[in-house]
């Protein structure tokens, strides 16, 4: 069973608008949640994280929201830029290791 | 520090051969991870080390896979008697065990093709 799910394989938004990427999880023992961005031919790059005891964390244009009751988190990018076009992975941390979702490909159109 | 280095970047091997990959983590990082990624999927956990101790190995990993991290520095991942299903991108990552909120730093990966 997949403990971390990203149900939207792709998302397309216009430059300057908001991008919202979603992630659901099933394991209540996850204590940190993280987002990574991946460009082709490179490894994933860490973007932002949130502790399970918080419901929001912000870093510049990136904000992550956590809804523990719904076991759902989302990444908001405002404003979106063409350079944000990449694959975004949600990950959840438990007992020292991270479990990743299958990613959402974000395309930001100029 | 140049980040996490993986060698080789690409490896093509015949089915049944053994292959070994190397990972050099960021020197201040005490944790090192191996993941495998196939097309359209997220990274799948294989194993991880804290210093030289291997703390966990995925139950999905067969006995043909072995990893080492001698002296808590670089790590090697060996696959014996490769099969076509082993074709994938093998990613290494490192992190600080005391700052999990900083996430992992990944290398660029080793792409394995078994023919």
Short mmCIF file of C-alpha atoms in Angstrom, two decimals:
data_model
loop_
_atom_site.label_atom_id
_atom_site.label_comp_id
_atom_site.label_asym_id
_atom_site.label_seq_id
_atom_site.Cartn_x
_atom_site.Cartn_y
_atom_site.Cartn_z
CA UNK A 1 0.00 0.00 0.00
CA UNK A 2 1.21 3.47 -0.83
CA UNK A 3 1.52 5.57 2.33
CA UNK A 4 2.10 8.87 0.53
CA UNK A 5 -0.02 9.72 -2.49
CA UNK A 6 0.02 12.56 -4.96
CA UNK A 7 -3.16 12.08 -6.93
CA UNK A 8 -2.50 14.67 -9.62
CA UNK A 9 0.23 13.57 -12.03
CA UNK A 10 0.34 17.01 -13.63
CA UNK A 11 -0.64 20.62 -13.12
CA UNK A 12 -0.47 23.57 -15.50
CA UNK A 13 -0.73 27.21 -14.37
CA UNK A 14 -0.15 30.63 -15.82
CA UNK A 15 2.89 32.66 -14.78
CA UNK A 16 2.08 34.92 -11.84
CA UNK A 17 -0.83 32.79 -10.60
CA UNK A 18 -0.89 30.41 -7.64
CA UNK A 19 0.20 26.78 -7.95
CA UNK A 20 -1.29 24.34 -5.44
CA UNK A 21 0.16 20.85 -5.19
CA UNK A 22 -1.54 18.29 -3.01
CA UNK A 23 -0.45 15.24 -1.07
CA UNK A 24 -2.29 12.68 1.10
CA UNK A 25 -0.84 10.23 3.58
CA UNK A 26 -2.07 7.31 5.64
CA UNK A 27 0.49 6.79 8.41
CA UNK A 28 -0.20 8.80 11.56
CA UNK A 29 3.36 8.19 12.79
CA UNK A 30 4.92 10.53 10.23
CA UNK A 31 6.54 13.36 12.18
CA UNK A 32 7.85 15.58 9.39
CA UNK A 33 6.67 16.33 5.89
CA UNK A 34 8.87 17.68 3.13
CA UNK A 35 8.63 18.88 -0.44
CA UNK A 36 11.30 18.38 -3.07
CA UNK A 37 11.66 19.70 -6.60
CA UNK A 38 13.30 17.72 -9.38
CA UNK A 39 14.61 18.85 -12.75
CA UNK A 40 15.45 16.30 -15.48
CA UNK A 41 18.81 14.53 -15.10
CA UNK A 42 19.23 15.83 -11.53
CA UNK A 43 18.44 14.45 -8.10
CA UNK A 44 15.57 15.96 -6.10
CA UNK A 45 16.28 19.24 -4.30
CA UNK A 46 14.82 19.99 -0.88
CA UNK A 47 12.34 22.90 -0.87
CA UNK A 48 10.51 23.20 2.44
CA UNK A 49 9.44 21.11 5.42
CA UNK A 50 6.82 21.15 8.15
CA UNK A 51 6.67 19.45 11.51
CA UNK A 52 3.60 17.38 12.34
CA UNK A 53 2.91 19.71 15.28
CA UNK A 54 2.46 22.73 13.02
CA UNK A 55 -0.13 23.57 10.40
CA UNK A 56 1.76 26.08 8.26
CA UNK A 57 5.31 26.91 7.27
CA UNK A 58 6.32 29.66 4.89
CA UNK A 59 9.56 30.36 3.02
CA UNK A 60 9.44 33.12 0.46
CA UNK A 61 7.09 32.17 -2.36
CA UNK A 62 6.54 28.67 -0.91
CA UNK A 63 4.05 27.80 1.83
CA UNK A 64 3.19 24.34 3.06
CA UNK A 65 -0.09 23.65 4.86
CA UNK A 66 -0.74 20.56 6.96
CA UNK A 67 -4.21 19.27 7.88
CA UNK A 68 -3.60 16.36 10.24
CA UNK A 69 -7.23 15.43 10.69
CA UNK A 70 -7.57 14.98 6.95
CA UNK A 71 -4.03 13.55 6.59
CA UNK A 72 -3.46 16.05 3.83
CA UNK A 73 -0.79 18.58 2.99
CA UNK A 74 -0.39 21.08 0.21
CA UNK A 75 2.33 23.26 -1.25
CA UNK A 76 1.41 26.73 -2.46
CA UNK A 77 3.68 28.64 -4.80
CA UNK A 78 2.86 32.32 -5.21
CA UNK A 79 3.53 33.84 -7.67
CA UNK A 80 4.42 30.96 -9.98
CA UNK A 81 7.36 31.47 -12.34
CA UNK A 82 8.42 29.54 -15.46
CA UNK A 83 11.54 28.37 -13.59
CA UNK A 84 9.24 26.55 -11.15
CA UNK A 85 8.40 24.06 -13.90
CA UNK A 86 9.61 20.71 -12.53
CA UNK A 87 8.43 17.53 -10.84
CA UNK A 88 7.44 18.08 -7.20
CA UNK A 89 7.64 15.24 -4.69
CA UNK A 90 5.94 15.11 -1.34
CA UNK A 91 7.77 13.08 1.31
CA UNK A 92 6.95 12.00 4.86
CA UNK A 93 9.49 11.13 7.54
CA UNK A 94 9.18 8.37 10.11
CA UNK A 95 11.85 6.50 12.07
CA UNK A 96 14.65 8.26 10.26
CA UNK A 97 13.63 7.57 6.67
CA UNK A 98 11.43 9.33 4.14
CA UNK A 99 8.63 7.84 2.06
CA UNK A 100 7.98 9.65 -1.22
CA UNK A 101 4.91 10.16 -3.35
CA UNK A 102 5.06 9.61 -7.11
CA UNK A 103 5.31 13.30 -7.92
CA UNK A 104 3.34 16.00 -9.70
CA UNK A 105 4.71 17.63 -12.83
CA UNK A 106 4.16 21.38 -12.66
CA UNK A 107 4.24 23.44 -15.84
CA UNK A 108 4.19 27.21 -15.51
CA UNK A 109 3.31 28.90 -18.78
CA UNK A 110 4.70 32.37 -19.57
CA UNK B 1 31.81 21.14 -0.39
CA UNK B 2 30.56 20.04 -3.80
CA UNK B 3 27.49 18.23 -2.57
CA UNK B 4 26.69 14.54 -2.91
CA UNK B 5 28.68 12.77 -5.63
CA UNK B 6 27.70 9.52 -7.30
CA UNK B 7 29.79 7.40 -9.59
CA UNK B 8 29.28 6.27 -12.27
CA UNK B 9 26.49 8.40 -13.78
CA UNK B 10 25.50 5.65 -16.16
CA UNK B 11 26.08 1.91 -16.16
CA UNK B 12 25.06 -0.63 -18.77
CA UNK B 13 25.56 -4.24 -17.80
CA UNK B 14 24.59 -7.67 -19.00
CA UNK B 15 22.10 -9.70 -17.04
CA UNK B 16 23.84 -11.82 -14.47
CA UNK B 17 26.80 -9.49 -13.96
CA UNK B 18 27.61 -7.75 -10.68
CA UNK B 19 27.70 -3.96 -10.41
CA UNK B 20 28.90 -1.58 -7.72
CA UNK B 21 28.00 2.07 -7.27
CA UNK B 22 29.75 4.63 -5.10
CA UNK B 23 28.36 7.60 -3.19
CA UNK B 24 30.35 10.37 -1.50
CA UNK B 25 28.08 12.33 0.87
CA UNK B 26 28.47 15.82 2.26
CA UNK B 27 31.22 15.48 4.83
CA UNK B 28 29.28 16.99 7.76
CA UNK B 29 26.30 14.67 7.19
CA UNK B 30 26.16 11.59 9.39
CA UNK B 31 23.23 9.94 7.61
CA UNK B 32 23.36 8.38 4.17
CA UNK B 33 20.48 6.90 2.19
CA UNK B 34 20.05 4.81 -0.94
CA UNK B 35 16.87 5.08 -2.99
CA UNK B 36 15.78 3.60 -6.31
CA UNK B 37 13.58 5.42 -8.80
CA UNK B 38 11.84 4.14 -11.90
CA UNK B 39 10.03 6.19 -14.54
CA UNK B 40 6.88 7.87 -13.30
CA UNK B 41 7.43 6.90 -9.67
CA UNK B 42 8.90 8.53 -6.64
CA UNK B 43 12.13 7.46 -4.98
CA UNK B 44 11.77 4.10 -3.22
CA UNK B 45 13.70 3.52 -0.01
CA UNK B 46 16.43 0.85 -0.10
CA UNK B 47 18.59 1.34 2.98
CA UNK B 48 20.18 3.92 5.24
CA UNK B 49 23.19 4.43 7.49
CA UNK B 50 23.94 6.53 10.50
CA UNK B 51 27.70 6.89 10.47
CA UNK B 52 28.95 3.38 9.64
CA UNK B 53 25.94 1.53 11.05
CA UNK B 54 23.31 0.27 8.63
CA UNK B 55 20.09 1.03 10.50
CA UNK B 56 17.46 -0.27 8.14
CA UNK B 57 17.14 -2.23 4.93
CA UNK B 58 13.94 -2.35 2.93
CA UNK B 59 12.15 -5.67 3.00
CA UNK B 60 11.69 -5.22 -0.73
CA UNK B 61 15.44 -5.57 -1.16
CA UNK B 62 16.56 -9.04 -2.10
CA UNK B 63 19.74 -10.69 -0.85
CA UNK B 64 21.39 -9.73 -4.14
CA UNK B 65 21.68 -6.15 -2.86
CA UNK B 66 24.25 -5.12 -0.29
CA UNK B 67 25.45 -1.75 0.93
CA UNK B 68 28.38 -0.66 3.03
CA UNK B 69 29.63 2.54 4.55
CA UNK B 70 33.09 1.84 5.93
CA UNK B 71 34.29 4.36 8.52
CA UNK B 72 31.13 6.39 8.08
CA UNK B 73 32.38 8.15 4.96
CA UNK B 74 31.58 7.06 1.39
CA UNK B 75 29.15 4.25 0.67
CA UNK B 76 28.91 1.50 -1.93
CA UNK B 77 25.84 -0.31 -3.22
CA UNK B 78 26.45 -3.66 -4.88
CA UNK B 79 23.95 -5.62 -6.92
CA UNK B 80 24.88 -9.23 -7.62
CA UNK B 81 23.55 -11.29 -10.54
CA UNK B 82 21.70 -8.33 -12.03
CA UNK B 83 18.24 -8.82 -13.55
CA UNK B 84 16.37 -6.68 -16.06
CA UNK B 85 14.05 -5.55 -13.28
CA UNK B 86 17.01 -3.89 -11.57
CA UNK B 87 17.13 -1.26 -14.33
CA UNK B 88 16.45 2.04 -12.58
CA UNK B 89 17.98 5.26 -11.31
CA UNK B 90 19.83 4.68 -8.03
CA UNK B 91 19.89 7.78 -5.87
CA UNK B 92 22.11 8.48 -2.90
CA UNK B 93 21.30 11.19 -0.36
CA UNK B 94 22.81 12.46 2.86
CA UNK B 95 21.51 14.49 5.77
CA UNK B 96 22.21 15.73 9.27
CA UNK B 97 20.55 13.42 11.74
CA UNK B 98 19.94 16.29 14.18
CA UNK B 99 18.16 18.51 11.62
CA UNK B 100 15.58 16.39 9.83
CA UNK B 101 13.79 19.60 8.89
CA UNK B 102 16.66 20.42 6.50
CA UNK B 103 15.74 17.47 4.32
CA UNK B 104 18.08 15.36 2.26
CA UNK B 105 20.73 16.42 -0.22
CA UNK B 106 20.57 14.10 -3.21
CA UNK B 107 23.22 13.21 -5.72
CA UNK B 108 22.45 13.17 -9.44
CA UNK B 109 22.05 9.40 -9.39
CA UNK B 110 23.44 6.39 -11.23
CA UNK B 111 21.30 5.15 -14.08
CA UNK B 112 21.55 1.36 -14.40
CA UNK B 113 20.47 -0.44 -17.55
CA UNK B 114 20.51 -4.23 -17.52
CA UNK B 115 20.44 -5.77 -20.99
#
